[in-house]
Amino acid sequence: MKKIIFSLLLFTSLYSDASIYIGSSYGYINEKFDTDHDAQSSSNMAKLKIGYGDRDAYGIEFSIDYIDNTSKIFSKQDGKKYAMNIELVKAFDFNTFVNPFFKVGFGSGFLDIQREFQTKLNYGSFNLGAGIFIPMNEHFELEVGYDYKAISYESIDTIVEKIRLSSNTNTIYMGFNVRF
Amino acid sequence: MKTITSFFLALTATFFISCGENSDAQIITDVESLKINESNVSMYSTDNNINLSATVYYKDGSNADATAFVSWRSSDTAIANVSNGSVAVGSRNGGDTNITVSYENITSLPTHLNIITLNDYTISMIDADANATGTYQLLATATFEDNKTKVIEKNIVWDVNNSAIVSGVGSLTTVQIVSTGDTNITSTLFNDINMTKTIIYTVN
């Protein structure tokens, strides 16, 4: 029963002043691999997103990441990364000129690699994020935020064993959103 | 507002502190080649299985035993079959075949396997007493093209008639004589040449 009530509240809150919004952002991402495979890489990233919700309540966001990856971690030259994410956003209105938010969700992506048995590596992620919307007017806003992702990669085949890698990424970004 | 600003300053500082040099070495080395450790191998056409092994070599210079992880193939299965590195002679009396291992798109260089041809053989019963029933071991001994003599372990089929029961295979084949009279004990080698020998055993 509690779940039904919570879902109804969430849905009505989402629906109340909700609108579709689109946005883009640009940031810097740092990825650190697990302790068994000590490695890290940093890259620029861009994100396109479309969402539905309110800038001071709930929203749901679908986004596509492009990461200008140049790492040499999985192969002699790893390719660019592409990912899709879906996240639930909760924003707040503290009667200041910014609206803080946090978000939680998950995603999946892939990158091209140059290995004997694999030319593509898929991954999944658990996403957390926080940031602020800076409204400029009713329709336009800036966004500054931080994203954390716990990533789990598809296993890598070395014949005698299949190795699974995991990593953590930290991203800071700035973006621009348009609400309709 | 101060709280929010402080939070993001702390977050940004944490982020840049956590950033460092990009790693420029692969953390999981890639496969370079596969190799069968034995180069030229020979065995007799009636031998039991022998074992081969395979190694995977990596681009960082390391290697690992890949015997159980690769697919083994014989170019002529009538001469020899191979599975998980275990080579079994085929149904043909001698010949040459190549053994390779592969994994997806990587294949090793072939290892040449020579199966030495059997020229002739004899059969006998160990410690047989012509006047008694009982259990006796059958023995087949082959002479090969290199003039070496060996007990036949495989590719032999035994058959008996009348008052005898045969059981077991290869060098452990036994025959049980259960009553008086004549018994033919016949052995046949290889399907393709049907080399046959018979002894007649009489219990009075």
Coordinates of N, CA, C and O in Angstrom, one line a residue, chain B residues 35-38 51-54 66-74 82-87 99-102:
Chain B
K35 N 50.5 -22.1 -29.5 CA 51.5 -23.1 -30.0 C 51.3 -24.4 -29.3 O 51.0 -24.5 -28.1
I36 N 51.5 -25.5 -30.1 CA 51.5 -26.8 -29.5 C 53.0 -27.1 -29.0 O 53.9 -26.8 -29.8
N37 N 53.2 -27.5 -27.8 CA 54.5 -27.5 -27.2 C 55.4 -28.6 -27.9 O 56.6 -28.5 -28.0
E38 N 54.8 -29.7 -28.3 CA 55.5 -30.8 -29.0 C 55.6 -30.5 -30.5 O 54.6 -30.1 -31.1
N51 N 49.6 -37.7 -24.6 CA 49.1 -36.3 -24.3 C 50.0 -35.2 -24.9 O 51.2 -35.3 -24.8
L52 N 49.3 -34.3 -25.6 CA 50.0 -33.1 -26.1 C 49.6 -31.9 -25.2 O 48.6 -32.0 -24.5
S53 N 50.3 -30.8 -25.3 CA 49.9 -29.6 -24.5 C 50.1 -28.4 -25.4 O 50.9 -28.4 -26.4
A54 N 49.3 -27.3 -25.1 CA 49.3 -26.1 -25.9 C 49.6 -24.9 -24.9 O 49.2 -24.9 -23.8
A66 N 47.3 -23.5 -22.2 CA 46.0 -23.4 -22.8 C 45.4 -24.7 -23.2 O 44.4 -24.8 -24.0
T67 N 46.0 -25.8 -22.8 CA 45.6 -27.1 -23.3 C 44.1 -27.4 -23.2 O 43.5 -27.9 -24.1
A68 N 43.6 -27.0 -22.1 CA 42.1 -27.3 -21.8 C 41.2 -26.3 -22.4 O 40.0 -26.5 -22.4
F69 N 41.7 -25.2 -23.0 CA 40.8 -24.1 -23.4 C 40.7 -24.0 -24.9 O 39.9 -23.2 -25.4
V70 N 41.5 -24.7 -25.6 CA 41.5 -24.5 -27.1 C 40.9 -25.7 -27.8 O 40.7 -26.8 -27.1
S71 N 40.6 -25.6 -29.0 CA 40.0 -26.7 -29.8 C 41.1 -27.4 -30.5 O 41.9 -26.8 -31.2
W72 N 41.1 -28.7 -30.4 CA 42.2 -29.5 -31.0 C 41.6 -30.2 -32.3 O 40.4 -30.6 -32.3
R73 N 42.5 -30.3 -33.3 CA 42.0 -30.8 -34.6 C 43.1 -31.7 -35.2 O 44.3 -31.3 -35.2
S74 N 42.7 -32.8 -35.7 CA 43.6 -33.7 -36.5 C 43.2 -33.5 -38.0 O 42.0 -33.6 -38.3
V82 N 42.1 -36.3 -31.8 CA 42.7 -35.6 -30.7 C 41.5 -34.8 -30.0 O 40.7 -34.2 -30.7
S83 N 41.6 -34.9 -28.7 CA 40.6 -34.1 -27.9 C 41.3 -33.7 -26.6 O 41.8 -34.5 -25.9
N84 N 41.2 -32.4 -26.3 CA 41.8 -31.8 -25.1 C 43.2 -32.2 -24.9 O 43.7 -32.4 -23.8
G85 N 43.9 -32.4 -26.1 CA 45.3 -32.7 -26.0 C 45.7 -34.2 -26.0 O 46.8 -34.6 -26.1
S86 N 44.6 -35.0 -25.8 CA 44.8 -36.5 -25.8 C 44.7 -37.0 -27.2 O 43.6 -37.0 -27.8
V87 N 45.8 -37.7 -27.7 CA 45.8 -38.2 -29.0 C 45.5 -39.7 -29.0 O 46.2 -40.4 -28.3
I99 N 48.4 -32.0 -36.4 CA 47.6 -31.6 -35.2 C 47.7 -30.1 -35.1 O 48.8 -29.5 -35.1
T100 N 46.5 -29.4 -35.0 CA 46.6 -28.0 -34.7 C 45.6 -27.7 -33.5 O 44.7 -28.4 -33.2
V101 N 45.9 -26.5 -32.9 CA 44.9 -26.0 -31.9 C 44.4 -24.7 -32.4 O 45.2 -23.9 -33.1
S102 N 43.2 -24.3 -32.1 CA 42.7 -23.0 -32.4 C 41.8 -22.5 -31.4 O 41.2 -23.2 -30.5

